XYZ file of C-alpha atoms in Angstrom:
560
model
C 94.428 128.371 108.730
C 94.878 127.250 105.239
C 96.475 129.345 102.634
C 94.745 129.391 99.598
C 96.605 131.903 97.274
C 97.908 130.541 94.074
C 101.688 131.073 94.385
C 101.747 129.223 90.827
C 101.693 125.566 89.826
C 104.733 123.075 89.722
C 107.414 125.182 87.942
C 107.636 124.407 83.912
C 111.442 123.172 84.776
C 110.806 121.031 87.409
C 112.787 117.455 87.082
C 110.738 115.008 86.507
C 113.038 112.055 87.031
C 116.230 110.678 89.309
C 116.825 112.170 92.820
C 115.219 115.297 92.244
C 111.994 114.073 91.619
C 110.692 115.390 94.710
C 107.545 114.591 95.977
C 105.913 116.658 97.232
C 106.317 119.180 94.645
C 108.261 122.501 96.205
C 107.377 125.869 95.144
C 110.671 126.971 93.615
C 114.258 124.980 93.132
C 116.820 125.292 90.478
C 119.876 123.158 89.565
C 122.428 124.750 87.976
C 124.129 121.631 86.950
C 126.926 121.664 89.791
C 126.993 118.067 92.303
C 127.066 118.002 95.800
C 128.579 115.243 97.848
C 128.625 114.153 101.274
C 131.043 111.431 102.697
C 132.603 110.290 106.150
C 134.112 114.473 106.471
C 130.733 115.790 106.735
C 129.841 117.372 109.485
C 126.477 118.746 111.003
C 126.650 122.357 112.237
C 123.327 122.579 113.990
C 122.164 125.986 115.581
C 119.659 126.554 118.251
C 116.615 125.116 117.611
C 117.991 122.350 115.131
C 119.531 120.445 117.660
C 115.946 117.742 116.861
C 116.368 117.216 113.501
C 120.285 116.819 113.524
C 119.246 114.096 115.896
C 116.676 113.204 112.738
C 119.669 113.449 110.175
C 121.944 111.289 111.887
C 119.467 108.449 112.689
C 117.499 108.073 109.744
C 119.856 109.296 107.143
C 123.362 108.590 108.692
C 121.862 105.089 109.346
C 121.029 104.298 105.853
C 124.517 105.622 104.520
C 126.882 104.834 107.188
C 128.461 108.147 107.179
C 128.688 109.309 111.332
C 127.368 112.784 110.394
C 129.145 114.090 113.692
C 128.809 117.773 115.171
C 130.247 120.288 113.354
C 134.078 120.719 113.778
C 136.650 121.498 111.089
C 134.946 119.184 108.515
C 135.660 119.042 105.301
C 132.066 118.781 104.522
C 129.240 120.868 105.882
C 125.523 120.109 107.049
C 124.476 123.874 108.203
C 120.916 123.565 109.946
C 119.425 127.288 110.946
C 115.956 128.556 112.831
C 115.874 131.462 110.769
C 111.995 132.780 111.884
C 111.831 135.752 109.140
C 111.434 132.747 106.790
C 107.846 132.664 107.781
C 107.282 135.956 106.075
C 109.888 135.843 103.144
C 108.126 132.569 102.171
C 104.929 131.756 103.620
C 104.295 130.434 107.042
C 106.398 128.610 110.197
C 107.043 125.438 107.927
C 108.790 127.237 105.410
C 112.639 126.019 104.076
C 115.269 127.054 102.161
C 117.543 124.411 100.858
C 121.189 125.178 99.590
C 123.259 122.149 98.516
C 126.456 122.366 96.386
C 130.259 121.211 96.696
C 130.519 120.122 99.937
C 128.337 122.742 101.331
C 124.317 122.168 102.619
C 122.601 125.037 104.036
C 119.364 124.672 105.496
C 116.861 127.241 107.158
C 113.856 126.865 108.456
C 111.151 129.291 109.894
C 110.699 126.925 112.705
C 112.242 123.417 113.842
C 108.998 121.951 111.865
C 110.149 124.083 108.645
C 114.032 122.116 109.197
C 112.544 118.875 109.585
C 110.301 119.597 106.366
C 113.295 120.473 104.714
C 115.617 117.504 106.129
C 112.712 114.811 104.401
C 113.970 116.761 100.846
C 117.279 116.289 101.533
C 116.983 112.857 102.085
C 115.021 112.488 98.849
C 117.860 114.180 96.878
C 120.092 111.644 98.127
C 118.401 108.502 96.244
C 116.094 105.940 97.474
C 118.670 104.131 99.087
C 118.681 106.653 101.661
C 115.199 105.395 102.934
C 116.757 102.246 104.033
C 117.704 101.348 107.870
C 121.455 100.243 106.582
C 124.329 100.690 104.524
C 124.280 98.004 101.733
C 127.543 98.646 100.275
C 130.586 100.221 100.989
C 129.696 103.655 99.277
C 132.304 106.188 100.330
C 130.863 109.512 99.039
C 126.759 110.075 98.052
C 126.756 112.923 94.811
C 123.175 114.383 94.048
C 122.611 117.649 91.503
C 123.066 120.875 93.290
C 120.348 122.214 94.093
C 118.681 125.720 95.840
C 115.100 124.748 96.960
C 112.185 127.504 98.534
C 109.374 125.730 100.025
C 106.321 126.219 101.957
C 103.239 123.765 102.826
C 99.801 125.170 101.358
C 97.896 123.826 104.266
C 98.525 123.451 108.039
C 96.549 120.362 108.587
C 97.631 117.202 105.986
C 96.379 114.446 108.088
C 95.872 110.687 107.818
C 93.321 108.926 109.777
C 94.389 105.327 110.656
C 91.378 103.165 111.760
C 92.780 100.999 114.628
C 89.802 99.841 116.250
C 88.489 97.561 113.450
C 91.884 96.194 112.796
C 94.160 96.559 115.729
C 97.353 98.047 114.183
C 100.001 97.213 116.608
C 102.604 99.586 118.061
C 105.267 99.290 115.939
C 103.286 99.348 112.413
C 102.055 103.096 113.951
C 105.489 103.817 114.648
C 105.964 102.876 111.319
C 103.267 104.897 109.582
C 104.603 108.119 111.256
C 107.850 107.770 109.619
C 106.122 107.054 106.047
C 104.186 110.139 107.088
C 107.169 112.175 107.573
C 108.500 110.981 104.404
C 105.350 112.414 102.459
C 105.530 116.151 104.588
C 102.013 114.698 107.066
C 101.876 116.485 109.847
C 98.508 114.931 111.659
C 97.674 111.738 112.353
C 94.367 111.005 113.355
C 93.822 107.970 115.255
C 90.870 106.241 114.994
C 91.036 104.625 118.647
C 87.739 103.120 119.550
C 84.464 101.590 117.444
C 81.894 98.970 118.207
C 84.540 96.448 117.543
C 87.453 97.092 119.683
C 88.678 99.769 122.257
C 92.164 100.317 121.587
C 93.190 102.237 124.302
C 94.377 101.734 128.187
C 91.963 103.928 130.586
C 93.035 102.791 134.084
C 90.321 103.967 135.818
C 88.078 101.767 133.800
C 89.868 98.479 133.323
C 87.447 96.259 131.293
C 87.247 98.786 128.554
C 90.926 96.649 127.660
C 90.163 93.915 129.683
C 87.361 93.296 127.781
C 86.436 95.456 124.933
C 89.373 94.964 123.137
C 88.927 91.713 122.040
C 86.474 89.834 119.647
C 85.488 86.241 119.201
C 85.517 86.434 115.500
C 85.646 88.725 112.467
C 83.709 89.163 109.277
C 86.157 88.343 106.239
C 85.144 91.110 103.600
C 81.896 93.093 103.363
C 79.225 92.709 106.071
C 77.263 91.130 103.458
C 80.132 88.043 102.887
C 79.121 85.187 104.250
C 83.403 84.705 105.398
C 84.305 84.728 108.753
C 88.068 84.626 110.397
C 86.893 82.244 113.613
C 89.701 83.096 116.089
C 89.936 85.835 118.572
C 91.102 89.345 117.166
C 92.302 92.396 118.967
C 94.938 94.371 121.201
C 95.459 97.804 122.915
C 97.536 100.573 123.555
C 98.638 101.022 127.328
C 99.760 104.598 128.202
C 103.230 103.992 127.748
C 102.501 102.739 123.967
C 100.138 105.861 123.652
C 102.801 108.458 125.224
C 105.726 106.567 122.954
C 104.011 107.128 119.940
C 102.734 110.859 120.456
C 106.980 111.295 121.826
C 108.033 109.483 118.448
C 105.157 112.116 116.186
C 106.227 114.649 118.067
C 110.033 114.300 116.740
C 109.207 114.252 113.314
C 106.523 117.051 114.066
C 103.645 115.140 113.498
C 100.403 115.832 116.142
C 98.379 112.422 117.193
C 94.724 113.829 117.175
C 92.854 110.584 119.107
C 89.381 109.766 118.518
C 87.176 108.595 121.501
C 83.406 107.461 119.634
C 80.857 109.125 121.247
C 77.471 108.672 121.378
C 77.553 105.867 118.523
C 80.015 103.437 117.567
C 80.092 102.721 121.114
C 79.377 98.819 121.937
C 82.505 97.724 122.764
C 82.794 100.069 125.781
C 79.103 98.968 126.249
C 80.099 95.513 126.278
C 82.330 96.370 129.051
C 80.460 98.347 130.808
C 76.533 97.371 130.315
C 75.410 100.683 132.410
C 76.567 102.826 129.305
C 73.706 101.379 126.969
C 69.767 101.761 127.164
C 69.339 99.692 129.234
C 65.586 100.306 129.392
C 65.329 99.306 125.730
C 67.655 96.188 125.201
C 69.474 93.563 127.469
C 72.990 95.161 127.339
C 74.216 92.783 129.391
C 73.935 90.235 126.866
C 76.561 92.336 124.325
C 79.549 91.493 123.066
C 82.455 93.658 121.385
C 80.957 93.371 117.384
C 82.290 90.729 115.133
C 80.784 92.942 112.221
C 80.912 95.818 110.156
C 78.327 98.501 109.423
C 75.753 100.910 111.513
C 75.552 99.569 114.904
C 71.882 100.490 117.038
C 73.697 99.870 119.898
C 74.898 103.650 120.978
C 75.409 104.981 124.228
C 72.749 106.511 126.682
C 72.442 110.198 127.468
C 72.404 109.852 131.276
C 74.814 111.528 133.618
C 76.369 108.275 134.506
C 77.443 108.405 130.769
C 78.563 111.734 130.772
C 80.674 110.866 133.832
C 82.469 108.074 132.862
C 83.536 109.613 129.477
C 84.620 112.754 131.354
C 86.993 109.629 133.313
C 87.994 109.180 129.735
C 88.591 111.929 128.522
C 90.904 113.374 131.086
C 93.184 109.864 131.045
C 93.192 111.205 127.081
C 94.280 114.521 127.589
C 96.936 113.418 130.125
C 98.420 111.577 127.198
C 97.780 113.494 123.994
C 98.874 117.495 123.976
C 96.920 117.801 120.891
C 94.819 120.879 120.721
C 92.561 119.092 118.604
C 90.129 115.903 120.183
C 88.088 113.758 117.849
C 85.124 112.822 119.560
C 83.180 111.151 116.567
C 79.403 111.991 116.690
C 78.549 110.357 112.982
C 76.264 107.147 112.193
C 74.833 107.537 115.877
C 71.025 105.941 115.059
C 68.246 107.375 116.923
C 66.325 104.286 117.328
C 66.949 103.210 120.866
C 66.335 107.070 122.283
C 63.356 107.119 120.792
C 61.790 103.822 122.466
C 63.972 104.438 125.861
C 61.775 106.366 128.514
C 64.951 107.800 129.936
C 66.295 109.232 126.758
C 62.309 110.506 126.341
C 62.630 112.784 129.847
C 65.965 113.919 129.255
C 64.361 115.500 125.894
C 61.785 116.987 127.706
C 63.857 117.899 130.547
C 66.032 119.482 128.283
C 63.127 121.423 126.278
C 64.790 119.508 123.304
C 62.949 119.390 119.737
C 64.078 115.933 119.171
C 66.923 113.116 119.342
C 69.101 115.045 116.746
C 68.877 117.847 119.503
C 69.946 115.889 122.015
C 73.181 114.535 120.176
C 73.598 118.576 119.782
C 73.504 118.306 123.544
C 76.088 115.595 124.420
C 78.519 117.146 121.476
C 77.737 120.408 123.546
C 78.508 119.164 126.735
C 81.814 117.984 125.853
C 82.975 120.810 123.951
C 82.564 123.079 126.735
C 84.356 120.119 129.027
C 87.058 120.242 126.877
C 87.062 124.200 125.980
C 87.353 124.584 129.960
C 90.678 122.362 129.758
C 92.038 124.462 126.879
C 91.234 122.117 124.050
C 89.270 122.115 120.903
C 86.354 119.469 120.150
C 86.321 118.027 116.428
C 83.550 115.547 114.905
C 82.330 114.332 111.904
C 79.792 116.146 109.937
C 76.981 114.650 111.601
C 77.563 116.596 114.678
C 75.922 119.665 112.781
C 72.562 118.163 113.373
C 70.480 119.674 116.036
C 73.042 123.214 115.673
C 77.083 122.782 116.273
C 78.933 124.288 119.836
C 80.535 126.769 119.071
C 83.739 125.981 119.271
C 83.868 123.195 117.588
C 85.460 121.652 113.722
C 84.591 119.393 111.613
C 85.861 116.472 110.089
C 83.835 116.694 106.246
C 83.094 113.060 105.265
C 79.984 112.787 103.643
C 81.262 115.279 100.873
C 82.290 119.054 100.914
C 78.434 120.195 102.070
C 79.073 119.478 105.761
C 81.690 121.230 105.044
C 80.613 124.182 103.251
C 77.870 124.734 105.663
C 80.397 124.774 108.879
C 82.416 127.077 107.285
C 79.746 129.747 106.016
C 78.884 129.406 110.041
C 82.267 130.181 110.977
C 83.449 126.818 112.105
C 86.731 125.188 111.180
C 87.553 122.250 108.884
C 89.341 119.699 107.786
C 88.392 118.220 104.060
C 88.335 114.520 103.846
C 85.393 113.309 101.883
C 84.785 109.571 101.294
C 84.208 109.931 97.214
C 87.691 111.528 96.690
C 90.006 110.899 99.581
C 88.592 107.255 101.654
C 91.605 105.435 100.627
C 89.884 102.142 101.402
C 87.971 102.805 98.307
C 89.386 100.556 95.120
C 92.020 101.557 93.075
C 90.779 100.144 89.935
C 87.234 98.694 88.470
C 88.789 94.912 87.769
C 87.843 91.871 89.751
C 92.126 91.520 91.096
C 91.363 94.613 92.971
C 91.194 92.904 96.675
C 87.628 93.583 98.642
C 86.540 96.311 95.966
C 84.787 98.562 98.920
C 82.954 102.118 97.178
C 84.112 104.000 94.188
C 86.909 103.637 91.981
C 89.898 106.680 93.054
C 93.038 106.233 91.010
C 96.116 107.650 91.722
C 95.264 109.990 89.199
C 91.970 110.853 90.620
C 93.605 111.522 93.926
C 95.744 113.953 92.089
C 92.935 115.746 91.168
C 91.560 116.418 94.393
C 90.826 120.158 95.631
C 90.151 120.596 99.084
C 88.507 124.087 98.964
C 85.285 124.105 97.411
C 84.935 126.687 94.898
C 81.328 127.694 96.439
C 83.484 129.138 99.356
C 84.743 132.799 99.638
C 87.579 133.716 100.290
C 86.993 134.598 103.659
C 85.142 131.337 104.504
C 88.074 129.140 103.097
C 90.291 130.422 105.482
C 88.130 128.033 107.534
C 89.513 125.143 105.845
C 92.676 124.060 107.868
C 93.637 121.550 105.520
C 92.601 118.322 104.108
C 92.878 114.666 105.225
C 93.175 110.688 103.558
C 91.465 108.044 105.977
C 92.676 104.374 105.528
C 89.517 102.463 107.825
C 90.055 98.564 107.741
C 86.895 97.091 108.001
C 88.276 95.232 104.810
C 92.351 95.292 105.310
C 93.442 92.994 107.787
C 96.856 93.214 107.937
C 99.969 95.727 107.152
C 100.270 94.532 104.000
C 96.590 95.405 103.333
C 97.168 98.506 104.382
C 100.028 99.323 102.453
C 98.239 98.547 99.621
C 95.548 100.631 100.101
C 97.317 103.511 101.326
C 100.312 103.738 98.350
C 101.256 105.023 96.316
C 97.375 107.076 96.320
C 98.574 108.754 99.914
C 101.637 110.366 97.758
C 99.154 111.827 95.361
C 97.561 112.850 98.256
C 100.638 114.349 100.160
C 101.215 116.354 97.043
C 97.530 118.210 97.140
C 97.849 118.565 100.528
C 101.226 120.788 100.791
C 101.801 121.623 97.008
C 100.556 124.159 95.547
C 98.753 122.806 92.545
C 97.125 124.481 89.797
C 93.286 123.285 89.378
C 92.653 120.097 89.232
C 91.572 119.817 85.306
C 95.050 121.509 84.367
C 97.237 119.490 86.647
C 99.911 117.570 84.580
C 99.783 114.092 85.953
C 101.940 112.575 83.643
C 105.026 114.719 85.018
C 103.739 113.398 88.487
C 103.688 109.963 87.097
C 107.534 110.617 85.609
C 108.291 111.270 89.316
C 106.592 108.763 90.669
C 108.593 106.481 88.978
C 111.865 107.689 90.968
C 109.426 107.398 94.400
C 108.157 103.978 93.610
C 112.354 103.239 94.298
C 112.102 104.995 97.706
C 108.588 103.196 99.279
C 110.886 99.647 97.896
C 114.062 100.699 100.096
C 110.975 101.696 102.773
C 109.500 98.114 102.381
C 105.947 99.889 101.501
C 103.853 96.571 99.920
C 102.053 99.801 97.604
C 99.627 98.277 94.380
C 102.189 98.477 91.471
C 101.202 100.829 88.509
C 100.258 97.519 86.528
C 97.704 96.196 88.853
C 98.294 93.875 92.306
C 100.433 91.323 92.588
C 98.991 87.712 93.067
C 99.472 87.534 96.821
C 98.171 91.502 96.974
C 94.273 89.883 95.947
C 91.315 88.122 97.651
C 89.502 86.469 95.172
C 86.041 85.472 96.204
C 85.718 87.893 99.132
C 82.769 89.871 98.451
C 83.209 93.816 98.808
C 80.635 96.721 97.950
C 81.824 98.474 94.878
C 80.068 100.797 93.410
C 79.629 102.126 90.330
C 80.114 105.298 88.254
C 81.614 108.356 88.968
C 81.969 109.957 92.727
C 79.165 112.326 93.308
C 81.151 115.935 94.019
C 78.949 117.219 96.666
């Protein structure tokens, strides 16, 4: 559930610059002008339940400062971590921290182990950017940052990121990667975007050549469907299972949920090109398909036979062997209609049905696998498009075509998560000049990302409660590589981070100037991080694509 009362904006005193720039901004912290310091005498004095992100501390931060950060004994420093559970009252919710730091002293509570670890990514900020790094790059004895007392609490539950693996395979270690920069920003869902028309990223044993074969492509459009560039070598790669459970096992430490996404019933021809059954094959020669070397709306979308519904149920319980998430994104958008209508068997399962029409009978394979997976104690989640033909029950929705999808599924009681593509697609450009690399949709800024409001203001108050939180996608039709990625994402996803756990007066009266101020401290920490982020002054010459056609377009972002 999201929390939606206005605890107040960033406090008038907050520091705008050096290691207390914190971003995220936290509800309340002082410094009353005291240091702290920790050297090779501090000591962690972990309690039950902190036992994880002492672990965290001593990995991550003990790495980058060489100190050994060893359990607690006589000291003559002190790292104090706490589960302190009546947090979740005092200040709002089972993330919540307090943060004590002066002399040689650091208290932290959390309401839960999550509320710690939220708390442990601020202390690492207050210790300088060279924190963020994997070692040591001096001989630093001591690290001194301004006391500080810090109360903090996330506005929303869900502050996701959807990665888009299929189109570009992101290999294992960049999503490793991206779940630390997540944990960095206070993310706590990653959404991964595991199969399209042009890959399948994903190891299903039972059904071999969905790897074996629909993971890899001949060839790749370079750009915009409409560029006439291709890449002419062989693209793709997969997860197996022990890559999958790795990376939920690695989320899971920094308290970050993996939400997969299996496409169903469009979006679908790589697993058709693997296994031809899947298609209509009454209407077209699926036999004759290969994984897509192209971006846009494919035609080619799966048929509604039980032989379909069988093999995805395979799927689907492969998936829930290795992802605990409540939460299962089974897709449901850009699913054309075309090949139902013309395919005779698509025709009597309409009428066997009693079905309207082919929007109904999406409603009916979204349907039949929310109650597969309500059965199994999990939660179905789609894009917007699944409200077509009437929702399950059950299910949420991922709002992508702006905040109506949303709106409606949350007047109709349904759950949500607020990512629209005019304010939050993070593929979008960054600027309106011809350096900006394969200029895809509208122009966002960082500053137009700042300005961002999840919660419509046409919703109650009840219905907003709805709204579990809000979500950036990065989809890489157009970035083929980390770097491309990076550049996308940053510094626009700590914009984002900010909206999605601060609590932010409205967007018109936010001060992003301050945030700028602080920004400049965290452009320090995504260097020691290695983040290739678009610099304030525009990309660098090896960050554009000149002459690769994109699809800006013009003008403000509808806010619908």
């Amino acid at each position: 559930m999201s929390d939606t009362s206005d605890k107040g904006p960033v406090p008038a005193d907050f520091p705008e610059s050096g290691a207390v720039a914190l971003i995220p901004a936290p509800v309340r912290i002082s410094v009353p002008g005291a240091r702290c310091v920790i050297d090779a005498g501090t000591e962690i004095d972990a309690g039950e339940g902190a036992e994880r992100v002492a672990r965290w501390l001593r990995s991550a931060v003990g790495a980058a400062t060489g100190l050994p950060l060893a359990p607690y004994r006589d000291g003559t420093g002190r790292i104090r971590l706490r589960v302190v559970p009546a947090l979740a009252d005092e200040l709002g919710g089972p993330e919540s921290y307090r943060l004590r730091a002066e002399g040689r002293r650091i208290e932290l509570d959390g309401a839960s182990a999550a509320g710690l670890f939220q708390g442990a990514q601020t202390l690492r900020q207050l210790l300088g950017p060279d924190a963020f790094r994997r070692a040591p790059i001096g001989d630093r004895a001591a690290w001194e940052f301004p006391a500080v007392t810090v109360e903090d609490s996330p506005r929303f539950a869900w502050r996701g990121l959807l990665l888009d693996v299929a189109r570009h395979f992101m290999p294992k270690d960049g999503v490793l990667r991206y779940l630390d920069l997540m944990a960095a920003h206070k993310l706590n869902v990653l959404h991964l975007h595991l199969t399209d028309d042009q890959g399948w990223r994903i190891e299903i044993r039972r059904y071999p050549k969905l790897t074996e074969t629909g993971s890899w492509r001949s060839r790749t459009k370079f750009g915009h469907r409409a560029s006439p560039l291709w890449e002419d070598k062989p693209h793709g790669g997969y997860y197996t299972q022990d890559d999958i459970r790795e990376i939920v096992a690695y989320a899971a430490e920094r308290h970050i949920t993996v939400v997969p996404e299996i496409d169903v019933p469009g979006h679908s021809q790589a697993a058709i090109a693997a296994y031809p059954e899947l298609g209509n094959t009454d209407v077209i020669d699926t036999t004759a398909l290969s994984v897509w070397d192209t971006w846009g709306i494919n035609s080619n979308v799966l048929a509604p036979t039980d032989n379909t519904l069988r093999f995805y149920e395979g799927v689907f319980e492969e998936v829930l062997e290795m992802f605990p998430s409540r939460f299962i994104h089974i897709g449901g958008d850009e699913c054309p209609k075309d090949q139902w209508q013309k395919s005779s068997a698509a025709q009597e399962r309409i009428a066997e049905l009693g079905l309207a029409d082919e929007d109904q009978l999406q409603s009916w394979f979204v349907r039949h696998f929310d109650t597969w997976l309500a059965a199994r104690g999990r939660r179905l989640i789609g894009w917007d498009e699944i409200l077509q033909g009437g929702l399950a029950p059950g299910a949420a929705v991922s709002s992508w075509r702006g905040f109506e999808g949303g709106v409606t599924a949350a007047r109709a009681g349904h759950d949500v998560v607020m990512c629209p593509e005019q304010h939050v697609y993070l593929d979008h450009r960054q600027a309106p000049g011809d350096d900006e690399p394969v200029p895809i949709g509208f122009v966002r800024t960082l500053e137009d990302v700042y300005r961002f409001e999840p919660v419509p203001a046409a919703l109650t108050e009840a219905e907003a409660r709805h709204v579990l939180g809000t979500q950036a996608n990065v989809w890489t039709e157009a970035l083929e590589d980390a770097g491309r990625v990076d550049y996308q994402a940053f510094p626009r996803l700590a914009a984002f981070a900010e909206v999605a756990w601060s609590r932010l007066p409205a967007p018109a009266d936010r001060d992003f100037a301050r945030f700028e101020r602080r920004m400049t401290a965290h452009y320090r920490r995504l260097d020691a991080l290695g983040v290739a982020y678009r610099p304030p002054a525009g990309p660098r010459p090896w960050q554009r694509r000149p002459g690769v056609p994109g699809r800006p377009i013009d003008g403000p972002p509808p806010n619908r």
